[in-house]
Coordinates of N, CA and C in Angstrom, one line a residue:
M242 N 0.8 -1.2 0.0 CA 0.0 0.0 0.0 C 0.9 1.2 0.0
G243 N 0.6 2.2 -0.9 CA 1.4 3.4 -1.0 C 1.0 4.4 0.1
L244 N 1.8 5.4 0.2 CA 1.6 6.4 1.2 C 0.2 7.1 1.1
R245 N -0.2 7.4 -0.1 CA -1.4 8.1 -0.4 C -2.6 7.2 0.0
E246 N -2.5 5.9 -0.3 CA -3.6 5.0 0.0 C -3.7 4.7 1.5
A247 N -2.5 4.7 2.1 CA -2.4 4.5 3.6 C -3.1 5.7 4.3
K248 N -2.8 6.9 3.8 CA -3.4 8.1 4.4 C -4.9 8.1 4.2
K249 N -5.4 7.6 3.1 CA -6.9 7.5 2.9 C -7.5 6.5 3.8
Q250 N -6.9 5.4 4.0 CA -7.4 4.4 4.9 C -7.4 4.9 6.4
E251 N -6.3 5.6 6.7 CA -6.2 6.2 8.1 C -7.4 7.2 8.3
T252 N -7.6 8.1 7.3 CA -8.7 9.1 7.4 C -10.1 8.4 7.5
R253 N -10.3 7.3 6.7 CA -11.5 6.6 6.7 C -11.8 6.0 8.1
Q254 N -10.7 5.4 8.7 CA -10.9 4.8 10.0 C -11.1 5.8 11.1
L255 N -10.5 6.9 11.0 CA -10.7 8.0 11.9 C -12.1 8.5 11.9
I256 N -12.7 8.7 10.7 CA -14.0 9.1 10.6 C -15.0 8.1 11.2
S257 N -14.7 6.8 10.8 CA -15.6 5.7 11.3 C -15.5 5.6 12.8
D258 N -14.3 5.8 13.4 CA -14.2 5.7 14.9 C -14.9 6.8 15.6
C259 N -14.8 8.0 15.0 CA -15.5 9.2 15.6 C -17.0 9.0 15.5
A260 N -17.4 8.6 14.4 CA -18.9 8.4 14.2 C -19.4 7.3 15.2
T261 N -18.7 6.2 15.3 CA -19.2 5.2 16.2 C -19.3 5.7 17.7
R262 N -18.2 6.4 18.1 CA -18.2 7.0 19.4 C -19.4 7.9 19.6
L263 N -19.7 8.8 18.7 CA -20.9 9.7 18.8 C -22.2 8.9 18.7
F264 N -22.3 7.9 17.9 CA -23.5 7.2 17.8 C -23.8 6.5 19.1
I265 N -22.8 5.9 19.7 CA -23.0 5.3 21.0 C -23.4 6.3 22.1
E266 N -22.7 7.4 22.1 CA -22.9 8.4 23.2 C -24.3 9.1 23.0
Q267 N -24.7 9.4 21.8 CA -25.8 10.3 21.5 C -27.0 9.5 20.9
G268 N -26.7 8.4 20.3 CA -27.7 7.7 19.5 C -27.5 8.0 18.0
F269 N -27.8 7.0 17.2 CA -27.6 7.1 15.7 C -28.4 8.2 15.1
E270 N -29.7 8.2 15.5 CA -30.7 9.1 14.8 C -30.3 10.6 15.2
Q271 N -29.8 10.8 16.4 CA -29.6 12.1 16.9 C -28.3 12.7 16.5
T272 N -27.4 11.9 16.0 CA -26.0 12.4 15.6 C -26.0 12.9 14.1
T273 N -25.4 14.0 13.9 CA -25.4 14.6 12.5 C -24.1 14.4 11.8
I274 N -24.1 14.5 10.5 CA -22.8 14.4 9.8 C -21.9 15.5 10.2
A275 N -22.5 16.7 10.4 CA -21.6 17.9 10.8 C -20.9 17.6 12.1
E276 N -21.6 16.9 13.1 CA -20.9 16.6 14.3 C -19.8 15.6 14.1
I277 N -20.0 14.7 13.2 CA -19.0 13.7 13.0 C -17.8 14.3 12.3
A278 N -18.0 15.2 11.3 CA -17.0 15.9 10.7 C -16.2 16.7 11.6
A279 N -16.8 17.4 12.6 CA -16.2 18.2 13.5 C -15.3 17.4 14.5
A280 N -15.8 16.2 14.9 CA -15.1 15.3 15.8 C -13.8 14.8 15.1
A281 N -13.9 14.5 13.8 CA -12.8 14.0 13.0 C -11.9 15.1 12.5
R282 N -12.4 16.3 12.6 CA -11.6 17.5 12.1 C -11.4 17.4 10.6
V283 N -12.5 17.0 9.9 CA -12.5 17.0 8.5 C -13.8 17.8 8.0
A284 N -13.8 18.0 6.7 CA -15.0 18.7 6.1 C -16.2 17.7 6.0
K285 N -17.4 18.2 6.0 CA -18.6 17.3 5.8 C -18.4 16.6 4.5
K286 N -17.9 17.3 3.5 CA -17.8 16.6 2.2 C -16.8 15.5 2.2
T287 N -15.8 15.6 3.1 CA -14.9 14.4 3.2 C -15.6 13.2 3.8
V288 N -16.5 13.5 4.8 CA -17.2 12.3 5.4 C -18.1 11.7 4.3
T289 N -18.8 12.4 3.5 CA -19.7 11.8 2.5 C -18.9 11.3 1.4
N290 N -17.7 11.7 1.1 CA -16.9 11.1 0.1 C -16.5 9.7 0.5
Y291 N -16.2 9.5 1.7 CA -15.8 8.2 2.2 C -17.0 7.3 2.5
F292 N -18.1 7.8 2.9 CA -19.3 7.1 3.3 C -20.5 7.7 2.7
A293 N -21.0 7.0 1.7 CA -22.2 7.6 0.9 C -23.4 7.6 1.7
R294 N -23.6 6.7 2.7 CA -24.8 6.7 3.5 C -24.4 6.8 5.0
K295 N -25.2 7.5 5.7 CA -24.9 7.6 7.2 C -24.8 6.3 7.8
E296 N -25.7 5.3 7.4 CA -25.7 4.0 8.0 C -24.3 3.3 7.9
D297 N -23.7 3.6 6.7 CA -22.4 3.0 6.5 C -21.3 3.4 7.5
L298 N -21.5 4.5 8.1 CA -20.6 5.0 9.1 C -20.6 4.0 10.4
A299 N -21.8 3.5 10.6 CA -21.9 2.6 11.7 C -21.6 1.1 11.3
L300 N -22.2 0.7 10.2 CA -22.0 -0.6 9.7 C -21.0 -0.6 8.6
D301 N -19.7 -0.3 8.9 CA -18.7 0.0 7.9 C -18.0 -1.2 7.4
H302 N -18.4 -2.4 7.9 CA -17.9 -3.7 7.3 C -18.9 -4.3 6.4
H303 N -19.8 -3.5 5.8 CA -20.9 -4.1 5.1 C -20.5 -4.9 3.9
E304 N -19.4 -4.6 3.2 CA -19.0 -5.4 2.0 C -18.5 -6.7 2.4
V305 N -17.7 -6.8 3.5 CA -17.2 -8.1 4.0 C -18.4 -8.9 4.5
F306 N -19.4 -8.3 5.1 CA -20.5 -9.0 5.6 C -21.4 -9.6 4.4
T307 N -21.7 -8.8 3.4 CA -22.6 -9.2 2.4 C -21.9 -10.3 1.5
Q308 N -20.6 -10.3 1.4 CA -19.9 -11.2 0.5 C -19.3 -12.4 1.3
G309 N -19.5 -12.4 2.6 CA -18.8 -13.5 3.4 C -19.2 -14.9 3.1
L310 N -20.5 -15.2 3.1 CA -21.0 -16.5 2.8 C -20.6 -16.9 1.4
A311 N -20.8 -16.0 0.4 CA -20.5 -16.4 -0.9 C -19.0 -16.7 -1.1
R312 N -18.2 -15.9 -0.4 CA -16.7 -16.2 -0.5 C -16.4 -17.5 0.1
A313 N -17.0 -17.9 1.2 CA -16.7 -19.2 1.8 C -17.0 -20.3 0.8
V314 N -18.1 -20.2 0.1 CA -18.5 -21.2 -0.9 C -17.5 -21.2 -2.1
A315 N -17.2 -20.0 -2.6 CA -16.3 -19.9 -3.8 C -14.9 -20.3 -3.5
E316 N -14.4 -20.2 -2.2 CA -13.0 -20.5 -1.9 C -12.9 -21.8 -1.1
R317 N -13.9 -22.6 -1.1 CA -13.9 -23.9 -0.4 C -12.8 -24.8 -1.0
E318 N -12.5 -25.8 -0.2 CA -11.5 -26.8 -0.5 C -12.0 -27.7 -1.7
P319 N -11.1 -28.2 -2.5 CA -11.5 -29.2 -3.5 C -12.3 -30.3 -3.0
G320 N -13.4 -30.6 -3.5 CA -14.3 -31.7 -3.1 C -15.1 -31.4 -1.9
E321 N -15.0 -30.2 -1.3 CA -15.7 -29.8 -0.1 C -17.1 -29.3 -0.5
E322 N -18.1 -29.8 0.2 CA -19.5 -29.4 -0.1 C -19.7 -27.9 0.4
P323 N -20.6 -27.1 -0.2 CA -20.8 -25.8 0.2 C -21.2 -25.6 1.7
L324 N -22.1 -26.5 2.2 CA -22.6 -26.3 3.5 C -21.5 -26.7 4.5
T325 N -20.6 -27.6 4.2 CA -19.5 -27.9 5.0 C -18.5 -26.7 5.1
A326 N -18.3 -26.1 4.0 CA -17.4 -24.9 4.0 C -18.0 -23.8 4.8
L327 N -19.3 -23.6 4.7 CA -20.0 -22.5 5.4 C -19.9 -22.8 6.9
G328 N -20.1 -24.0 7.3 CA -20.0 -24.4 8.7 C -18.6 -24.2 9.3
R329 N -17.6 -24.5 8.5 CA -16.2 -24.3 8.9 C -15.9 -22.8 9.1
A330 N -16.4 -22.0 8.1 CA -16.2 -20.6 8.2 C -16.8 -19.9 9.4
F331 N -18.1 -20.4 9.7 CA -18.8 -19.8 10.8 C -18.1 -20.2 12.1
R332 N -17.6 -21.5 12.2 CA -17.0 -21.9 13.4 C -15.7 -21.1 13.7
T333 N -15.0 -20.8 12.6 CA -13.7 -20.0 12.7 C -14.1 -18.6 13.2
A334 N -15.1 -18.0 12.6 CA -15.5 -16.6 13.0 C -16.0 -16.6 14.5
L335 N -16.7 -17.7 14.9 CA -17.2 -17.8 16.2 C -16.1 -17.8 17.2
L336 N -15.1 -18.6 16.9 CA -14.0 -18.8 17.8 C -13.1 -17.5 17.9
E337 N -13.1 -16.8 16.8 CA -12.4 -15.5 16.8 C -13.2 -14.3 17.3
H338 N -14.4 -14.6 17.7 CA -15.3 -13.5 18.1 C -15.4 -12.4 17.1
D339 N -15.6 -12.7 15.9 CA -15.6 -11.8 14.8 C -16.8 -10.9 14.8
P340 N -16.6 -9.6 14.7 CA -17.8 -8.7 14.6 C -18.7 -8.9 13.5
V341 N -18.2 -9.5 12.4 CA -19.1 -9.8 11.2 C -20.2 -10.8 11.5
V342 N -20.0 -11.7 12.5 CA -21.0 -12.6 12.8 C -21.9 -12.2 14.0
G343 N -21.5 -11.0 14.6 CA -22.4 -10.4 15.6 C -21.7 -10.0 16.9
F344 N -20.4 -10.3 17.0 CA -19.7 -9.9 18.2 C -19.3 -8.4 18.2
T345 N -20.2 -7.6 18.6 CA -19.9 -6.1 18.5 C -19.8 -5.4 19.8
G346 N -20.0 -6.1 20.9 CA -19.9 -5.5 22.2 C -21.3 -4.9 22.6
P347 N -21.6 -4.8 23.9 CA -22.9 -4.4 24.3 C -23.3 -2.9 23.9
A348 N -22.3 -2.0 24.0 CA -22.7 -0.6 23.6 C -23.1 -0.5 22.2
F349 N -22.3 -1.2 21.3 CA -22.7 -1.1 19.9 C -24.0 -1.8 19.6
A350 N -24.1 -3.0 20.2 CA -25.4 -3.8 20.0 C -26.6 -3.0 20.4
R351 N -26.5 -2.3 21.5 CA -27.6 -1.5 22.0 C -27.9 -0.3 21.1
M352 N -26.8 0.3 20.5 CA -27.0 1.4 19.6 C -27.7 0.9 18.4
V353 N -27.4 -0.2 17.8 CA -28.1 -0.7 16.6 C -29.5 -1.1 17.0
A354 N -29.7 -1.8 18.1 CA -31.1 -2.2 18.5 C -32.0 -1.0 18.7
D355 N -31.5 0.2 19.2 CA -32.3 1.3 19.4 C -32.5 2.2 18.2
S356 N -31.9 1.8 17.1 CA -32.1 2.7 15.9 C -32.9 2.0 14.8
P357 N -34.1 2.4 14.5 CA -34.9 1.8 13.4 C -34.2 1.9 12.1
T358 N -33.4 3.0 11.8 CA -32.7 3.1 10.6 C -31.6 2.0 10.4
L359 N -30.9 1.8 11.5 CA -29.8 0.8 11.4 C -30.4 -0.6 11.4
A360 N -31.5 -0.8 12.1 CA -32.2 -2.1 12.0 C -32.7 -2.4 10.6
A361 N -33.2 -1.4 9.9 CA -33.6 -1.6 8.5 C -32.4 -1.8 7.6
R362 N -31.4 -1.1 7.8 CA -30.2 -1.3 7.0 C -29.6 -2.7 7.2
L363 N -29.6 -3.2 8.4 CA -29.1 -4.5 8.7 C -29.9 -5.6 8.0
R364 N -31.2 -5.4 8.0 CA -32.1 -6.3 7.2 C -31.7 -6.3 5.7
E365 N -31.5 -5.1 5.2 CA -31.1 -5.0 3.8 C -29.8 -5.7 3.5
L366 N -28.8 -5.6 4.4 CA -27.5 -6.2 4.3 C -27.7 -7.8 4.3
H367 N -28.5 -8.2 5.2 CA -28.8 -9.7 5.2 C -29.4 -10.2 3.9
D368 N -30.3 -9.4 3.3 CA -30.9 -9.7 2.0 C -29.8 -9.8 0.9
R369 N -28.9 -8.8 1.0 CA -27.8 -8.8 0.0 C -26.9 -10.0 0.2
R370 N -26.7 -10.3 1.4 CA -25.9 -11.5 1.8 C -26.5 -12.8 1.2
E371 N -27.8 -12.9 1.3 CA -28.5 -14.0 0.7 C -28.4 -14.1 -0.8
E372 N -28.5 -12.9 -1.5 CA -28.4 -12.8 -2.9 C -27.0 -13.3 -3.4
A373 N -26.0 -12.8 -2.7 CA -24.7 -13.2 -3.1 C -24.4 -14.7 -2.9
L374 N -25.0 -15.2 -1.8 CA -24.8 -16.7 -1.5 C -25.5 -17.5 -2.6
A375 N -26.7 -17.0 -3.0 CA -27.5 -17.7 -4.1 C -26.7 -17.8 -5.4
A376 N -26.0 -16.7 -5.7 CA -25.2 -16.7 -6.9 C -24.0 -17.6 -6.8
A377 N -23.4 -17.7 -5.6 CA -22.3 -18.6 -5.4 C -22.7 -20.0 -5.5
L378 N -23.9 -20.3 -4.9 CA -24.4 -21.7 -4.9 C -24.7 -22.1 -6.4
T379 N -25.3 -21.2 -7.1 CA -25.6 -21.5 -8.5 C -24.3 -21.8 -9.3
A380 N -23.3 -21.1 -9.1 CA -22.0 -21.4 -9.7 C -21.4 -22.7 -9.2
A381 N -21.6 -23.0 -7.9 CA -21.0 -24.2 -7.4 C -21.7 -25.5 -7.9
I382 N -23.0 -25.5 -8.1 CA -23.6 -26.7 -8.6 C -23.6 -26.8 -10.1
A383 N -23.3 -25.7 -10.8 CA -23.1 -25.7 -12.2 C -21.8 -26.3 -12.6
T384 N -20.9 -26.4 -11.7 CA -19.5 -27.0 -12.0 C -19.5 -28.3 -11.3
P385 N -19.2 -29.4 -12.1 CA -19.1 -30.7 -11.4 C -18.1 -30.7 -10.3
A386 N -18.5 -31.4 -9.2 CA -17.6 -31.4 -8.0 C -16.4 -32.3 -8.3
T387 N -15.3 -32.0 -7.7 CA -14.1 -32.8 -7.9 C -13.5 -33.1 -6.6
D388 N -12.7 -34.2 -6.5 CA -12.0 -34.5 -5.3 C -10.7 -33.7 -5.2
A389 N -9.9 -34.0 -4.2 CA -8.7 -33.2 -3.9 C -7.7 -33.3 -5.1
S390 N -7.8 -34.4 -5.9 CA -6.8 -34.6 -7.0 C -7.3 -34.0 -8.3
G391 N -8.6 -33.4 -8.2 CA -9.1 -32.8 -9.4 C -10.0 -33.8 -10.2
T392 N -10.2 -35.0 -9.7 CA -11.0 -36.0 -10.4 C -12.5 -35.7 -10.2
A393 N -13.3 -35.8 -11.3 CA -14.7 -35.5 -11.1 C -15.3 -36.5 -10.2
D394 N -16.2 -35.9 -9.3 CA -16.9 -36.7 -8.3 C -18.1 -37.4 -9.0
P395 N -18.2 -38.8 -9.0 CA -19.3 -39.5 -9.7 C -20.6 -39.2 -9.0
D396 N -20.6 -38.7 -7.7 CA -21.8 -38.4 -7.0 C -22.0 -36.9 -7.0
G397 N -21.5 -36.2 -8.0 CA -21.6 -34.8 -8.1 C -23.0 -34.3 -8.3
P398 N -23.2 -33.0 -8.4 CA -24.5 -32.4 -8.5 C -25.4 -33.0 -9.6
A399 N -26.6 -33.2 -9.3 CA -27.6 -33.8 -10.2 C -28.1 -32.7 -11.1
T400 N -28.1 -33.0 -12.4 CA -28.6 -32.0 -13.4 C -30.1 -31.8 -13.3
A401 N -30.8 -32.7 -12.6 CA -32.3 -32.6 -12.6 C -32.8 -31.6 -11.6
D402 N -31.9 -31.0 -10.8 CA -32.3 -30.1 -9.8 C -33.0 -28.9 -10.4
P403 N -34.1 -28.4 -9.9 CA -34.8 -27.3 -10.5 C -33.9 -26.0 -10.4
A404 N -34.2 -25.0 -11.2 CA -33.4 -23.8 -11.3 C -33.4 -23.1 -10.0
I405 N -34.5 -23.2 -9.3 CA -34.7 -22.4 -8.0 C -33.9 -23.0 -6.9
A406 N -33.3 -24.2 -7.0 CA -32.7 -24.9 -5.9 C -31.6 -24.1 -5.2
P407 N -30.7 -23.4 -5.9 CA -29.7 -22.6 -5.2 C -30.3 -21.5 -4.4
R408 N -31.3 -20.8 -4.9 CA -32.0 -19.7 -4.2 C -32.7 -20.3 -3.0
A409 N -33.3 -21.4 -3.1 CA -34.0 -22.0 -2.0 C -33.0 -22.4 -0.9
A410 N -31.9 -23.0 -1.3 CA -30.8 -23.3 -0.4 C -30.3 -22.1 0.3
A411 N -30.0 -21.0 -0.5 CA -29.5 -19.8 0.1 C -30.5 -19.2 1.1
A412 N -31.8 -19.3 0.8 CA -32.8 -18.7 1.7 C -32.8 -19.5 3.1
L413 N -32.7 -20.8 3.0 CA -32.7 -21.6 4.2 C -31.4 -21.4 5.0
I414 N -30.2 -21.3 4.3 CA -29.0 -21.1 5.0 C -28.9 -19.7 5.7
C415 N -29.4 -18.7 4.9 CA -29.4 -17.4 5.5 C -30.4 -17.2 6.6
A416 N -31.5 -17.9 6.6 CA -32.4 -17.8 7.7 C -31.7 -18.3 9.0
A417 N -30.9 -19.4 8.9 CA -30.2 -19.9 10.0 C -29.1 -18.9 10.4
D418 N -28.5 -18.3 9.4 CA -27.4 -17.3 9.6 C -27.9 -16.1 10.4
R419 N -29.1 -15.6 10.0 CA -29.7 -14.5 10.6 C -30.0 -14.8 12.1
L420 N -30.5 -16.0 12.3 CA -30.9 -16.4 13.6 C -29.7 -16.5 14.5
L421 N -28.5 -17.0 14.0 CA -27.3 -17.0 14.8 C -26.8 -15.6 15.1
F422 N -26.9 -14.7 14.1 CA -26.5 -13.3 14.3 C -27.3 -12.7 15.4
R423 N -28.6 -12.9 15.4 CA -29.5 -12.3 16.4 C -29.2 -12.9 17.8
R424 N -28.9 -14.2 17.8 CA -28.6 -14.8 19.1 C -27.4 -14.2 19.7
I425 N -26.4 -14.0 18.9 CA -25.2 -13.3 19.5 C -25.5 -12.0 20.0
Q426 N -26.3 -11.2 19.3 CA -26.7 -9.9 19.7 C -27.5 -9.9 21.0
E427 N -28.5 -10.8 21.0 CA -29.3 -11.0 22.2 C -28.5 -11.3 23.4
L428 N -27.6 -12.3 23.3 CA -26.8 -12.7 24.4 C -25.9 -11.6 24.9
T429 N -25.4 -10.8 23.9 CA -24.5 -9.7 24.2 C -25.3 -8.7 25.0
L430 N -26.5 -8.3 24.6 CA -27.4 -7.4 25.4 C -27.8 -7.9 26.7
A431 N -27.8 -9.2 26.8 CA -28.2 -9.9 28.1 C -27.0 -9.9 29.1
G432 N -25.8 -9.4 28.7 CA -24.7 -9.3 29.5 C -23.7 -10.5 29.5
R433 N -23.9 -11.4 28.6 CA -23.0 -12.5 28.5 C -21.6 -12.0 27.9
T434 N -20.6 -12.7 28.4 CA -19.3 -12.4 27.8 C -19.1 -13.1 26.4
D435 N -18.1 -12.7 25.7 CA -17.9 -13.3 24.4 C -17.6 -14.8 24.5
D436 N -16.8 -15.2 25.6 CA -16.5 -16.6 25.8 C -17.8 -17.4 26.1
Q437 N -18.7 -16.8 26.9 CA -20.0 -17.4 27.2 C -20.8 -17.6 26.0
I438 N -20.8 -16.6 25.2 CA -21.6 -16.6 23.9 C -21.1 -17.7 23.0
E439 N -19.8 -17.8 22.9 CA -19.2 -18.8 22.1 C -19.6 -20.2 22.6
A440 N -19.5 -20.4 23.9 CA -19.9 -21.7 24.4 C -21.4 -22.1 24.1
T441 N -22.2 -21.1 24.2 CA -23.6 -21.3 23.9 C -23.9 -21.6 22.4
L442 N -23.2 -20.8 21.6 CA -23.5 -20.9 20.1 C -22.9 -22.1 19.5
I443 N -21.8 -22.7 20.0 CA -21.2 -23.8 19.3 C -22.3 -25.0 19.1
P444 N -22.9 -25.5 20.2 CA -23.9 -26.5 20.0 C -25.1 -26.1 19.2
E445 N -25.5 -24.8 19.4 CA -26.7 -24.3 18.6 C -26.4 -24.3 17.1
A446 N -25.2 -23.8 16.8 CA -24.8 -23.7 15.4 C -24.7 -25.2 14.8
D447 N -24.1 -26.1 15.5 CA -24.1 -27.5 15.1 C -25.4 -28.1 14.8
H448 N -26.4 -27.7 15.7 CA -27.8 -28.2 15.6 C -28.4 -27.7 14.3
L449 N -28.2 -26.4 14.1 CA -28.8 -25.8 12.9 C -28.2 -26.4 11.6
R450 N -26.9 -26.6 11.6 CA -26.2 -27.2 10.5 C -26.7 -28.6 10.2
A451 N -27.0 -29.4 11.2 CA -27.5 -30.7 11.0 C -28.9 -30.6 10.4
L452 N -29.7 -29.7 10.9 CA -31.0 -29.5 10.3 C -31.0 -29.1 8.8
L453 N -30.0 -28.2 8.5 CA -29.8 -27.8 7.1 C -29.4 -28.9 6.2
G454 N -28.4 -29.7 6.8 CA -27.9 -30.8 6.0 C -29.0 -31.8 5.7
A455 N -29.9 -32.1 6.6 CA -31.0 -33.0 6.4 C -32.0 -32.4 5.4
A456 N -32.2 -31.1 5.4 CA -33.2 -30.5 4.5 C -32.6 -30.3 3.1
L457 N -31.4 -30.0 3.0 CA -30.8 -29.7 1.7 C -30.2 -30.9 1.0
G458 N -29.5 -31.8 1.7 CA -28.9 -32.9 1.0 C -27.9 -32.5 0.0
H459 N -27.4 -33.5 -0.7 CA -26.4 -33.3 -1.8 C -27.1 -32.5 -2.9
P460 N -26.4 -31.6 -3.6 CA -25.0 -31.3 -3.5 C -24.6 -30.2 -2.6
F461 N -25.5 -29.8 -1.7 CA -25.1 -28.6 -0.8 C -24.4 -29.1 0.4
T462 N -24.5 -30.3 0.8 CA -23.8 -30.8 2.0 C -23.4 -32.2 1.8
A463 N -22.3 -32.5 2.5 CA -21.7 -33.9 2.4 C -22.6 -34.8 3.1
A464 N -22.6 -36.1 2.6 CA -23.4 -37.1 3.3 C -22.8 -37.4 4.7
P465 N -23.7 -37.8 5.7 CA -23.2 -38.0 7.0 C -22.1 -39.1 7.0
S466 N -21.0 -38.9 7.8 CA -19.9 -39.9 7.9 C -20.3 -41.0 8.8

């Protein structure tokens, strides 16, 4: 990264940090762009150049969030079923207490819960996450599955699956994903620590994945071992 790009990233982070602090202190709806600009010591135009929407100042990891499930499918290991890759990715994020899956801390979680605007934006981002996953699943089942050596899997995706199958799978997977996200937020607001939330979510996530596996079957999940 060059010096110019590094400076831009630094300014963006500064604006985001100032905005988050003000949103938590004052509430999202009550905080203005002018106040954020003043706190960051930049012009209002600079704020809007970096963040097209006020909501993006609070939910500034939205691109990582919307593309996360799709990326897990697209970058899965050779021969790995999509649902297996998604389960592995979620387990990793859970153990790392990743904000993208809901570990935001109580102050931030309360700020989002108290804002109708942010709640609506979060629903929109979940919808975009589902659309991206549907596209990734469509691509996944359109390509014959291979094993680790690159050999075609004789039990690969069936061509008789209806065209709506990837979208239906994405809808079910994302419904579970939303539920887990809400659970983390609920437990955060209830005063649980991140470690306590992790311990609670591991068996719950495993249960949901088993339900999804039974509902979806091949080619979205591997057969039980």
